[in-house]
Coordinates of C-alpha atoms in Angstrom, one line a residue:
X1 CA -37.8 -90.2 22.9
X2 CA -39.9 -91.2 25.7
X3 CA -41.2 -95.1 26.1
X4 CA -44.0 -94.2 28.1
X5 CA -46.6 -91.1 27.2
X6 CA -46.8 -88.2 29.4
X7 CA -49.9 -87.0 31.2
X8 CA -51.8 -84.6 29.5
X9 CA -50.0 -81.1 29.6
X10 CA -52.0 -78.1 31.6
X11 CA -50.0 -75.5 29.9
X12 CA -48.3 -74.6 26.9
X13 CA -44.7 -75.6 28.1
X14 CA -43.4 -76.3 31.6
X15 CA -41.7 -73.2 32.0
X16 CA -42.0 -70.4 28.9
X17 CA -39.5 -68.8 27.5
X18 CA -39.0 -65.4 28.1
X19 CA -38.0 -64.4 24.3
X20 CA -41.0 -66.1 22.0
X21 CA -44.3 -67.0 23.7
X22 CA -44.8 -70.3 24.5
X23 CA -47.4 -71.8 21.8
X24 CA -51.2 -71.8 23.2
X25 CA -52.8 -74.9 23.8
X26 CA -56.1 -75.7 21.3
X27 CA -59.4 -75.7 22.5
X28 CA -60.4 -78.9 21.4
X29 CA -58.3 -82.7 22.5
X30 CA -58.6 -86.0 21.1
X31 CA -60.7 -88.5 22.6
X32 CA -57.3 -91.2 23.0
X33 CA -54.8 -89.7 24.4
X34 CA -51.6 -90.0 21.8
X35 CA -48.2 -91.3 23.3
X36 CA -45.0 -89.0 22.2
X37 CA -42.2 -90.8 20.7
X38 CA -44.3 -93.1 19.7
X39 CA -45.9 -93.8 15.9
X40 CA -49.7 -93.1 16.3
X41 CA -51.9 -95.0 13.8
X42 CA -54.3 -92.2 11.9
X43 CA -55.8 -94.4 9.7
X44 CA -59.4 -93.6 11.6
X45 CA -59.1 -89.9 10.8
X46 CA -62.1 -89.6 8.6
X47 CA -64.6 -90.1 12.4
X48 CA -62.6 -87.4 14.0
X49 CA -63.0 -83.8 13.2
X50 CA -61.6 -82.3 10.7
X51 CA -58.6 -80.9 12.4
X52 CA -57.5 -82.7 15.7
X53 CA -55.4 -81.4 18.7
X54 CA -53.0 -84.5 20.4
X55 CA -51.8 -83.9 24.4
X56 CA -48.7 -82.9 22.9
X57 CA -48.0 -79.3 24.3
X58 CA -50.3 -77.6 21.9
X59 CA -49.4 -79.4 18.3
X60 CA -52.3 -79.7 15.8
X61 CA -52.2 -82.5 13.2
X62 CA -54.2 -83.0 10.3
X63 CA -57.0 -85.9 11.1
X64 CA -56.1 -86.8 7.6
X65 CA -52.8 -86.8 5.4
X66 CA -52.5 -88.5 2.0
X67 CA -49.3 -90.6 2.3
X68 CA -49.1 -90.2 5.7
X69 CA -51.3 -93.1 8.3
X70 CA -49.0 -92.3 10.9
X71 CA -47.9 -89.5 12.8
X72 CA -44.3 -89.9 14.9
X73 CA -44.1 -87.1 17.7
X74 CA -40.4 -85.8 19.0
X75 CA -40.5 -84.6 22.6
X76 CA -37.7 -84.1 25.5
X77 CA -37.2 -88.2 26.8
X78 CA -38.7 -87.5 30.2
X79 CA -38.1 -84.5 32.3
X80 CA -34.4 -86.0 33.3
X81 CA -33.2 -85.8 29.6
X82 CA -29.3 -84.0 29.8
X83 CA -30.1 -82.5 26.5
X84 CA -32.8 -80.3 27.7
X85 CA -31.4 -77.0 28.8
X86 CA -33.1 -76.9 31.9
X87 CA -31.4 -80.0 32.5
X88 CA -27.8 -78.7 32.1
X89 CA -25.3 -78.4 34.4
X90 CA -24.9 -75.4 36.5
X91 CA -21.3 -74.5 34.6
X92 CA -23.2 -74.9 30.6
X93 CA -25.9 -72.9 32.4
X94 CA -23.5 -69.9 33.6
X95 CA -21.3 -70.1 30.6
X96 CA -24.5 -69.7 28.1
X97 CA -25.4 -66.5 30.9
X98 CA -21.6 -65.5 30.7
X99 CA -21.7 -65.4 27.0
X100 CA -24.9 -63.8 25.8
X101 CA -24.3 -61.3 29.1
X102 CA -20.9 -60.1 27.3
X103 CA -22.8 -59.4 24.3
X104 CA -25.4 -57.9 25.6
X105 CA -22.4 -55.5 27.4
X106 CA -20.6 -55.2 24.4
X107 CA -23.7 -53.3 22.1
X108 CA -24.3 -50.8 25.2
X109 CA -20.5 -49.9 25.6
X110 CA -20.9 -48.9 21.6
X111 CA -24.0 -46.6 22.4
X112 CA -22.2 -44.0 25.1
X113 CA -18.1 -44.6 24.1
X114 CA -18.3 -41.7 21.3
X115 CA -19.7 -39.0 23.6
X116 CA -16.5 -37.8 25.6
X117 CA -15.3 -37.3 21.8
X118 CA -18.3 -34.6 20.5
X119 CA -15.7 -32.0 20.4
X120 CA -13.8 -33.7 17.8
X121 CA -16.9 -34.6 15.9
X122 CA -18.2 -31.0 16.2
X123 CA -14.9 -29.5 14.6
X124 CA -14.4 -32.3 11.9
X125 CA -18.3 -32.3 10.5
X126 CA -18.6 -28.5 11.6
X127 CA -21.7 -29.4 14.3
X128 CA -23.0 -26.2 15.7
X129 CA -26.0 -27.4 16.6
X130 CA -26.4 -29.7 20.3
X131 CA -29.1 -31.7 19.0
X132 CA -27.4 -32.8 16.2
X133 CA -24.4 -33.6 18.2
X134 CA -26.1 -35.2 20.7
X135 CA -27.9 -37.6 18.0
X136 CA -24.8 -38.7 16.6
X137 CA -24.8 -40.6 20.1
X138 CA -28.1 -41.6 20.6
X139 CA -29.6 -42.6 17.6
X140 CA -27.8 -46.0 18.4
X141 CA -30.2 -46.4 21.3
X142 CA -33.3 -45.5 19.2
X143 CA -32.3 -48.9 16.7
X144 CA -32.6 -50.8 20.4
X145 CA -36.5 -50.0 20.3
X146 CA -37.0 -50.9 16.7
X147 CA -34.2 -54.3 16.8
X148 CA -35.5 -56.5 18.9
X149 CA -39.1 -56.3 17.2
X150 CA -37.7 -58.0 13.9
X151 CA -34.9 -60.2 15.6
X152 CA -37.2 -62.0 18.5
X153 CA -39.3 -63.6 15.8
X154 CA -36.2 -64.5 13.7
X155 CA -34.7 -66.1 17.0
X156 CA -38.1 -68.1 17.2
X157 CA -37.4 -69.6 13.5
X158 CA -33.8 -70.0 13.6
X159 CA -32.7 -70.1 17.0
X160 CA -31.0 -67.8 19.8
X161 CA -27.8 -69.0 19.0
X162 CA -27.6 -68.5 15.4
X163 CA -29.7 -64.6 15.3
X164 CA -27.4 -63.5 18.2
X165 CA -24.3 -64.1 16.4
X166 CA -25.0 -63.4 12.8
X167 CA -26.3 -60.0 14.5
X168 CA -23.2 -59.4 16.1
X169 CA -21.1 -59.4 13.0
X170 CA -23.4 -57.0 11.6
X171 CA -23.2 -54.5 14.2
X172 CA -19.1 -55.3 14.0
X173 CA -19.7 -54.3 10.2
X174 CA -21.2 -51.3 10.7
X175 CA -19.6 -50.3 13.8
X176 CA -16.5 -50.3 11.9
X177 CA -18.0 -48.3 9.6
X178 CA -18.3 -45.4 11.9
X179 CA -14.7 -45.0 12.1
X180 CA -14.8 -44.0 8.2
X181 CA -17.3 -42.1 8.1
X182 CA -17.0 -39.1 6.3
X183 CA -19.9 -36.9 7.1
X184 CA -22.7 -36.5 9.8
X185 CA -25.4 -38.3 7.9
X186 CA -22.9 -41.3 7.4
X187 CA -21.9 -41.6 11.1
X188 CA -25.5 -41.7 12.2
X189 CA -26.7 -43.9 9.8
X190 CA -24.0 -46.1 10.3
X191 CA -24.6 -45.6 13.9
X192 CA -28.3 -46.6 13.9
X193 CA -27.8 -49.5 11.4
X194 CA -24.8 -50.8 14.2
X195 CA -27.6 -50.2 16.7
X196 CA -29.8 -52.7 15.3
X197 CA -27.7 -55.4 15.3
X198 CA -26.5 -54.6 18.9
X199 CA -30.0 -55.0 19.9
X200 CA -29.9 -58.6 19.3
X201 CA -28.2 -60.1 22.8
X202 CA -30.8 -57.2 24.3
X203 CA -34.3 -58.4 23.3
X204 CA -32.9 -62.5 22.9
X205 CA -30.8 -62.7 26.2
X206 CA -33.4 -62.8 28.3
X207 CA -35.1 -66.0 26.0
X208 CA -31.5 -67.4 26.4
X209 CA -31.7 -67.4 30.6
X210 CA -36.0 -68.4 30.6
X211 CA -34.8 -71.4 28.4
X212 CA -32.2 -72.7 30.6
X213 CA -33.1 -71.6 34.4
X214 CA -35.8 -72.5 36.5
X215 CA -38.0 -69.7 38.3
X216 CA -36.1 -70.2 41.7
X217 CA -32.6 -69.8 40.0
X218 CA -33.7 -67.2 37.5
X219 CA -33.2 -63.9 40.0
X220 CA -29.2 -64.3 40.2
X221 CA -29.2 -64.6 36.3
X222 CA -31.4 -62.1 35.5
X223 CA -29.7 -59.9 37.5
X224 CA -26.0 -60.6 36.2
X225 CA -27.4 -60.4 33.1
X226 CA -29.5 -57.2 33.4
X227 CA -26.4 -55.5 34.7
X228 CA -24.5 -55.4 31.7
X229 CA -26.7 -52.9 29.4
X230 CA -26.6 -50.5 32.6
X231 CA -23.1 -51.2 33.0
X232 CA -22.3 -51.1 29.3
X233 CA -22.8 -47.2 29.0
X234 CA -20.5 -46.3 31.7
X235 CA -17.6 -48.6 30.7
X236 CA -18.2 -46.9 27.8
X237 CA -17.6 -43.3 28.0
X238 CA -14.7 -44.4 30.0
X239 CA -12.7 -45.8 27.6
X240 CA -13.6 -43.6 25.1
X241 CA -12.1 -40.3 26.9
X242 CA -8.8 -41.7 26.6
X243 CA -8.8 -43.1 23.4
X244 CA -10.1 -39.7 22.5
X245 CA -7.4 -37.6 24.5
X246 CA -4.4 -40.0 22.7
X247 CA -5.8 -41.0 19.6
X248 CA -8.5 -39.6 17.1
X249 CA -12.1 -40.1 17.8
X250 CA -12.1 -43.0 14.6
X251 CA -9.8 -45.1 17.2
X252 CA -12.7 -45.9 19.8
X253 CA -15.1 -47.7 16.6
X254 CA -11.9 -49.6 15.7
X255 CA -10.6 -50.4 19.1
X256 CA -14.4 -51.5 19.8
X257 CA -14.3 -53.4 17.2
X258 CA -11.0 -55.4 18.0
X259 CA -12.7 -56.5 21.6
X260 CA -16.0 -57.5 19.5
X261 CA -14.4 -59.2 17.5
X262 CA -12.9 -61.4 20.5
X263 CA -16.8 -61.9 21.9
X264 CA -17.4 -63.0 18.7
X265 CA -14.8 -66.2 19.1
X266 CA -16.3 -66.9 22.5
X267 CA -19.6 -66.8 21.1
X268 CA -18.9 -68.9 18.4
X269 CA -17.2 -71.5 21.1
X270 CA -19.1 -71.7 24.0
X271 CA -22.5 -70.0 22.9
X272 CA -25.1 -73.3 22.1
X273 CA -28.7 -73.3 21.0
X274 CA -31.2 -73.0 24.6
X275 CA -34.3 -72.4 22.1
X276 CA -36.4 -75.7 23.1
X277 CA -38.4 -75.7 19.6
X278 CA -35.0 -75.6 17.4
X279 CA -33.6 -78.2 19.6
X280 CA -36.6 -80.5 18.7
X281 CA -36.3 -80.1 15.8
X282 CA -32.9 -80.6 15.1
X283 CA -33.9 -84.5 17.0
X284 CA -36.5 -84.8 14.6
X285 CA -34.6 -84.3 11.8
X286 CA -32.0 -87.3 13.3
X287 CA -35.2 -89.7 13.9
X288 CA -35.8 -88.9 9.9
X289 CA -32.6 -89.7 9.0
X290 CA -32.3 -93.1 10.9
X291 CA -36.2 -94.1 8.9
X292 CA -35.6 -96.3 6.6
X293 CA -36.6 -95.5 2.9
X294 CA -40.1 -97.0 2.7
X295 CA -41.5 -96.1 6.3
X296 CA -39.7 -92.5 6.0
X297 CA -42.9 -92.2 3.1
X298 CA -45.7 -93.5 5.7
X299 CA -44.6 -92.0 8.9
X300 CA -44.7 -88.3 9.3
X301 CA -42.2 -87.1 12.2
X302 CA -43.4 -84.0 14.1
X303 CA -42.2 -82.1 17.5
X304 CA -44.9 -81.2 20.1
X305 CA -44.3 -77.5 19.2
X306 CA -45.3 -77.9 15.5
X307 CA -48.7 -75.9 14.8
X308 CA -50.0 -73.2 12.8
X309 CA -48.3 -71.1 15.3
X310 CA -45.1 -71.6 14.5
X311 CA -45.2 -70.4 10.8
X312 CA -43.4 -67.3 10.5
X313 CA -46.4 -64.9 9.5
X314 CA -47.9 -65.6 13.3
X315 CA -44.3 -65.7 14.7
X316 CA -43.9 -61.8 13.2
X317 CA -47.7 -60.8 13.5
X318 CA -47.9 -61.7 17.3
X319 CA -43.9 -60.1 18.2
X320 CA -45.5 -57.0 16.3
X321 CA -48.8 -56.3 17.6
X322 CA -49.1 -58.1 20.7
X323 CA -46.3 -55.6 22.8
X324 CA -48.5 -52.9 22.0
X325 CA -51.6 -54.8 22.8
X326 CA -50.2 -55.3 26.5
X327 CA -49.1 -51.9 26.5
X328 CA -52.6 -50.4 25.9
X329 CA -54.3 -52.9 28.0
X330 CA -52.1 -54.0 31.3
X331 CA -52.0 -51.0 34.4
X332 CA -48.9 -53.4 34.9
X333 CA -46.9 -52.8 31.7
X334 CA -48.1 -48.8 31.6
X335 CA -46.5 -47.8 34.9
X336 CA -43.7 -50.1 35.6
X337 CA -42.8 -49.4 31.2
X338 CA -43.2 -45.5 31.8
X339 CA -41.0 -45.6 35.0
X340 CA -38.6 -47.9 33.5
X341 CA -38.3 -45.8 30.6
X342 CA -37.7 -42.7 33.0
X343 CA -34.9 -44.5 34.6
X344 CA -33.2 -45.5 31.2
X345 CA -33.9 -42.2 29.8
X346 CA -32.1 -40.6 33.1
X347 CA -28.9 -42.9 32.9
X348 CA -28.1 -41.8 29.0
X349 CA -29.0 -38.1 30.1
X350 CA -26.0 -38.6 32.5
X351 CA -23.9 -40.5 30.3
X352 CA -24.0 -37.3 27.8
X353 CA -24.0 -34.7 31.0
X354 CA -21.1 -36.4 33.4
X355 CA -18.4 -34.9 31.0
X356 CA -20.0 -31.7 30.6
X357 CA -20.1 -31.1 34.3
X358 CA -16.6 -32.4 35.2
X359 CA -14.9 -30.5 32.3
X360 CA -17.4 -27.2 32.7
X361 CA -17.3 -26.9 36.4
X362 CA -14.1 -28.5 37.2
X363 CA -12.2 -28.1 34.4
X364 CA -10.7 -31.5 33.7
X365 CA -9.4 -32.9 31.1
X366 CA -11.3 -35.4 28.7
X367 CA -9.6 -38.7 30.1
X368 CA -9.7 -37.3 33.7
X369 CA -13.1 -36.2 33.6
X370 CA -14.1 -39.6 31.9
X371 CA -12.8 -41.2 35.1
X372 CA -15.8 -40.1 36.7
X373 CA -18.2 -42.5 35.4
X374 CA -16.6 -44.9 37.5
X375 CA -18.8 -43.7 39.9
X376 CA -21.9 -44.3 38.4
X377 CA -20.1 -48.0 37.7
X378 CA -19.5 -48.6 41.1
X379 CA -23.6 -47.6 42.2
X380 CA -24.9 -50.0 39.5
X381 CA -22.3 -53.2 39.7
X382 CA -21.9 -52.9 44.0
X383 CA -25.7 -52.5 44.2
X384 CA -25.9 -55.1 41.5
X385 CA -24.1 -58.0 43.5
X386 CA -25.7 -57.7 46.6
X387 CA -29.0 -57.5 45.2
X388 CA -28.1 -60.6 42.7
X389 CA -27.6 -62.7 46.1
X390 CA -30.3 -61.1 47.7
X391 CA -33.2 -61.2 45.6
X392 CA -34.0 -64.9 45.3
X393 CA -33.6 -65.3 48.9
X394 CA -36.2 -62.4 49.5
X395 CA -38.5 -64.4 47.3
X396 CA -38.1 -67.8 49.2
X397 CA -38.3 -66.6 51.9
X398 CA -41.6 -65.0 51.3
X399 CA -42.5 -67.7 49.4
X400 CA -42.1 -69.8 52.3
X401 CA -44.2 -67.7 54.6
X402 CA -47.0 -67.8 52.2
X403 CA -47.1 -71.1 52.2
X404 CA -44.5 -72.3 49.6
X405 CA -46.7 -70.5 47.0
X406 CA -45.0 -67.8 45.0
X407 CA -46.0 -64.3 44.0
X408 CA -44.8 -61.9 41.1
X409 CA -45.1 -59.0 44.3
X410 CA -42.2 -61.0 46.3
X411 CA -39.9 -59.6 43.3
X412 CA -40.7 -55.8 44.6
X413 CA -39.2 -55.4 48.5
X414 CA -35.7 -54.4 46.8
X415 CA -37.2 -52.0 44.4
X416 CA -38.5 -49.7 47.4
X417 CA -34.9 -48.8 48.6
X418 CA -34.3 -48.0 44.8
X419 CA -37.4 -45.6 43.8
X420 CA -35.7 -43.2 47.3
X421 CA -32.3 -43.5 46.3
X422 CA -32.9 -42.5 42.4
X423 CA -34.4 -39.1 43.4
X424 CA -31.7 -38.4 46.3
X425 CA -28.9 -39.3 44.6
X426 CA -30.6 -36.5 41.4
X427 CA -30.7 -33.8 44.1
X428 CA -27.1 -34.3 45.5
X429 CA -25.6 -34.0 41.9
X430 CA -27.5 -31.5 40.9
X431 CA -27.0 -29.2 43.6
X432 CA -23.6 -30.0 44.6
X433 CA -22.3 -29.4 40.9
X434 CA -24.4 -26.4 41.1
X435 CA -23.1 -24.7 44.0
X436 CA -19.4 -25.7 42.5
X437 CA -18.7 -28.2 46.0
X438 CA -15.4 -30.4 45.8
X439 CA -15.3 -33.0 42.9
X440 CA -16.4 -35.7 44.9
X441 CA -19.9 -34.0 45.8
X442 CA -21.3 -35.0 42.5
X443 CA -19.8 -38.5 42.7
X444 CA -21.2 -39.5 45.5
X445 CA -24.8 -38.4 44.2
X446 CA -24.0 -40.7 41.2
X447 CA -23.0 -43.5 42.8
X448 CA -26.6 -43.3 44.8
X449 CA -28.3 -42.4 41.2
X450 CA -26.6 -45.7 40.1
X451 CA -27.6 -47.6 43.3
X452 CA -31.3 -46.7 42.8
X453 CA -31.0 -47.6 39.1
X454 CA -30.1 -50.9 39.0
X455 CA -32.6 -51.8 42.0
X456 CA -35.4 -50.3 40.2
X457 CA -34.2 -51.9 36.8
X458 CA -33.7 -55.8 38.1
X459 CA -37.0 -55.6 40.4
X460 CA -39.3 -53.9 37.5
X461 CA -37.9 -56.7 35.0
X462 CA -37.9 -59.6 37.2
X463 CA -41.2 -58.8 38.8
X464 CA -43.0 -58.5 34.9
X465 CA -41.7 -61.9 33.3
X466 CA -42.8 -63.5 36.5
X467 CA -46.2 -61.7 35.6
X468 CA -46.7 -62.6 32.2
X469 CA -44.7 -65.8 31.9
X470 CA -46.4 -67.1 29.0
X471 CA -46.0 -63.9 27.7
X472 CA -42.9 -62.8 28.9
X473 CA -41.5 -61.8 25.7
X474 CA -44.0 -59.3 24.7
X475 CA -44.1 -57.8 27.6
X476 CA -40.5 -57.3 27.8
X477 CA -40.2 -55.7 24.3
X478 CA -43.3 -53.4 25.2
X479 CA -41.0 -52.3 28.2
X480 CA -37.8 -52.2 26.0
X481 CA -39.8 -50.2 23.2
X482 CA -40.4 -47.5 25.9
X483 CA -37.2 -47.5 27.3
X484 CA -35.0 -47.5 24.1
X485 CA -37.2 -44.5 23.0
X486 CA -36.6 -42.9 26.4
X487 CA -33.0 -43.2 25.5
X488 CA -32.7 -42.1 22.4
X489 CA -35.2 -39.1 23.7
X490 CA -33.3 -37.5 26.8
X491 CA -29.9 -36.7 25.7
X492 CA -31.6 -34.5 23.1
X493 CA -33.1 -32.5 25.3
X494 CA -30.3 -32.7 28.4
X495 CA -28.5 -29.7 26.9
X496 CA -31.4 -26.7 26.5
X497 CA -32.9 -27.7 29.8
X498 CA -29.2 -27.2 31.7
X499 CA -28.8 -24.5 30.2
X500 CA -32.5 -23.2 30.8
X501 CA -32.4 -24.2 34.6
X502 CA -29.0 -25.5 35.4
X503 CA -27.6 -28.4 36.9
X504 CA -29.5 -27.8 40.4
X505 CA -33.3 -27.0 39.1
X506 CA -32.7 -29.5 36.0
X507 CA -31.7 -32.5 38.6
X508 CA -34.6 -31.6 40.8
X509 CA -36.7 -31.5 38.4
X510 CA -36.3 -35.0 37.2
X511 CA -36.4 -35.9 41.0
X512 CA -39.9 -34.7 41.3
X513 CA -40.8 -37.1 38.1
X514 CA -38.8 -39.9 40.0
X515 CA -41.0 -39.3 43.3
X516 CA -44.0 -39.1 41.8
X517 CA -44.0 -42.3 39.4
X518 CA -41.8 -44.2 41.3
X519 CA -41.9 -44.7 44.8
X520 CA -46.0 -45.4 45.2
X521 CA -45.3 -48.2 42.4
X522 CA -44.1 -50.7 44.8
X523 CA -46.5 -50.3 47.2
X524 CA -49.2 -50.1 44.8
X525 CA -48.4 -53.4 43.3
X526 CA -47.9 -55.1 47.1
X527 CA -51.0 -54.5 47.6
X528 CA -53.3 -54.3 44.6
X529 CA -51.1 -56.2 42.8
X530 CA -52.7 -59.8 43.0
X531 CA -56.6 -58.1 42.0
X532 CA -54.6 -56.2 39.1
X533 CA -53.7 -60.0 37.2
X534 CA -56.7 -61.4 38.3
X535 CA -58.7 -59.2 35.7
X536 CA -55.7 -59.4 33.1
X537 CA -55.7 -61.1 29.9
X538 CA -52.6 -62.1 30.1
X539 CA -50.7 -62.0 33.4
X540 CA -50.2 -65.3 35.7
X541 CA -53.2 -65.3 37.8

């Protein structure tokens, strides 16, 4: 605990978090400051007002306590202190992103590896209908949108650490589950249930990297980390052909399970608490230990996060409504939410078209027309690195032209190569499977639909928590909401439209949508973008 009090705080916490909004700061402060770490004498509570704010980060204390004069505050011992995880080393800081980046790749490998199998689920449960089959896959991504909207407050009560883990042996449970399933209902409720707790690493990764990087080393994070739910799906599908082709479709839920099972140890290992609230607390708890007896009954010991909003009814009431709030009321969060949706929505339409046009037009077999997914891995992971080494040095640099002041709009110059490559790389598939070219025709135009992805996906995400910092979270899970709908929504209506148009109209089709919501969005927001958060509610001004 700090010897010497801090000066008064001018936000809610030096740096939010990006899962769980930092607490607000009251309206009202004490007339004496009141030094943290330190026991603060209340006995002159009854001349104050009822309810009285310290300079502690936004804790309110009663003015008045029975049995308790004195208040002892727990905070960080100065901004040096090693056990603050800002203050980590660089390795703790990439094995925490290592870790909650394999399970956020994990979950997404589970949502795509049973569709190269839908012929052996439409013989076994006698699936005539496309829809149908096409749900059993992508229900899993519906539980995504629905997950992280119960989970993000749970991680704000009882840590990242502990929600991400005890989520991921749910989803192994039910995961497993698929594998016996004996009918279509079971394998898609099993499926959706599996979904929810795969969603976990999704919504609470990103609180995991805000907690321990700062904002100039959060773009290489984020974008290793934001890589693995793209990359996830196409791993996916991969493996699944030729577990298929050699096994039974039962195999790839099992054989998934084996490798979760495996994250799970390194979890359990390497994965520590980041959460910056539960890590106070846990030091408060050791400074009531070490009390003796009879001042233990006087002294009350309290973190600087500890205020009515950190019961659990405001935790769940503001991770609830206040995603849909932003949604409704931030230009931001409505065009960058509905053209990240569009994007997440068009790589599951792949995921469940690739094998359809590899085996339809080209006639491969399951495990060699699953190989072809490896080329929309290598557009989003190539793309991925360079733009992971690239995009923090675009924003220094910018940064440093403009002064050394930052901007959310320095996050966007990579995303205008992206919104031309996603409708390019749309028409060269689409047309090339069309008029029936050689097999790598449609590869290449996946690996520039992959490209344009993952640049659109890392610029749109990095660009809206350096918006809404304080309220990164919410903004995130409005986006995720949109996207995880988008993703369940797609593959069910991939087949009738291919069949309406084909692969050539179909592709251009979604082209047009990619042209027209995405490539005036960067511009837009380079230049409007700075008046657009000056009349928001909740963006960084």
């Amino acid at each position: 605990m700090s010897s010497n009090p801090p000066p008064v705080p001018t936000s809610p916490s030096p740096t939010p978090t990006l899962q769980g909004d930092a607490p607000q700061l009251p309206a009202k402060m004490p007339s004496a400051p009141v030094d943290i770490g330190k026991s603060v004498d209340l006995s002159d509570a009854a001349e104050r007002p009822k309810s009285s704010a310290t300079d502690t980060g936004g804790a309110e204390f009663p003015a008045s306590e029975p049995g308790f004069p004195q208040v002892h505050i727990v905070d960080w011992d100065g901004p040096d202190d090693p056990t603050n995880p800002k203050n980590w080393s660089f390795r703790k800081k990439w094995a925490a992103t290592a870790v909650v980046s394999a399970f956020s790749f994990i979950s997404p490998v589970a949502s795509a590896m049973i569709s190269p199998a839908s012929d052996q689920l439409a013989a076994e449960f006698a699936i005539t209908n496309d829809v149908v089959l096409a749900l059993a896959t992508s229900v899993f991504v519906l539980a995504y949108a629905f997950g992280p909207l119960l989970l993000g407050p749970l991680s704000e009560i009882y840590g990242r650490a502990k929600v991400v883990q005890i989520s991921n042996v749910w989803f192994f449970a039910f995961n497993t589950g698929c594998g016996f399933a004996q009918s279509t209902g079971q394998l898609v409720a099993f499926r959706f249930l599996a979904g929810l707790g795969g969603s976990a690493a999704l919504s609470i990764g990103g609180g995991v990297l805000g907690d321990c990087w700062r904002p100039e080393e959060r773009g290489q994070a984020i974008a290793v980390y934001s890589l693995a739910p793209l990359l996830g799906p196409v791993i996916g599908p991969i493996c699944g052909a030729w577990v298929a082709q050699l096994s039974t479709w039962r195999w790839i839920f099992w054989s998934l399970s084996i490798v979760d099972a495996f994250i799970q140890c390194l979890g359990l290992l390497f994965m520590r608490e980041t959460f910056a609230p539960i890590l106070l607390e846990q030091k408060a708890e050791r400074v009531r230990r070490s009390m003796d007896l009879e001042k233990g009954r006087s002294v009350k010991v309290v973190t600087v996060f500890d205020s009515a909003d950190r019961h659990w009814k405001h935790i769940f009431a503001k991770s609830l409504l206040r995603p849909f709030q932003l949604f409704f009321r931030e230009p931001i969060i409505q065009l960058f939410g509905v053209y990240m949706a569009f994007v997440y929505g068009t790589l599951y339409l792949y995921l469940t078209t690739i094998g359809g046009i590899f085996e339809g037009i080209y006639h491969e077999d399951v495990g060699i027309s699953g190989l072809n997914y490896i080329a929309l891995g290598i557009g989003l992971s190539g793309v991925s690195q360079i733009n992971a080494r690239m995009i923090d040095k675009i924003y220094k640099y910018l940064c440093d032209r403009n002064g050394g002041v930052g901007r959310p709009e320095f996050r966007l110059p990579p995303m205008i190569p992206g919104t031309i490559l996603l409708p390019i790389g749309l028409f060269i598939t689409g047309w090339t499977a069309e008029a029936h070219t050689h097999w790598i025709g449609p590869d290449i135009g996946i690996v520039v639909v992959g490209a344009g992805m993952i640049l659109n996906f890392q610029c749109i995400q990095t660009y809206v928590i350096d918006t809404f910092t304080l309220y990164a979270a919410s903004a995130l899970a409005a986006v995720t909401f949109l996207r995880s709908c988008a993703g369940f929504g797609f593959p069910l209506f991939a087949p009738a439209m291919f069949n309406a148009l084909g692969y050539g109209k179909g592709d251009t089709v979604l082209a047009v949508i990619a042209i027209a919501i995405g490539c005036p969005a960067p511009y837009l927001f380079w230049k409007y973008g700075e008046r657009i958060r000056a009349a928001s509610r909740y963006a960084r001004k």
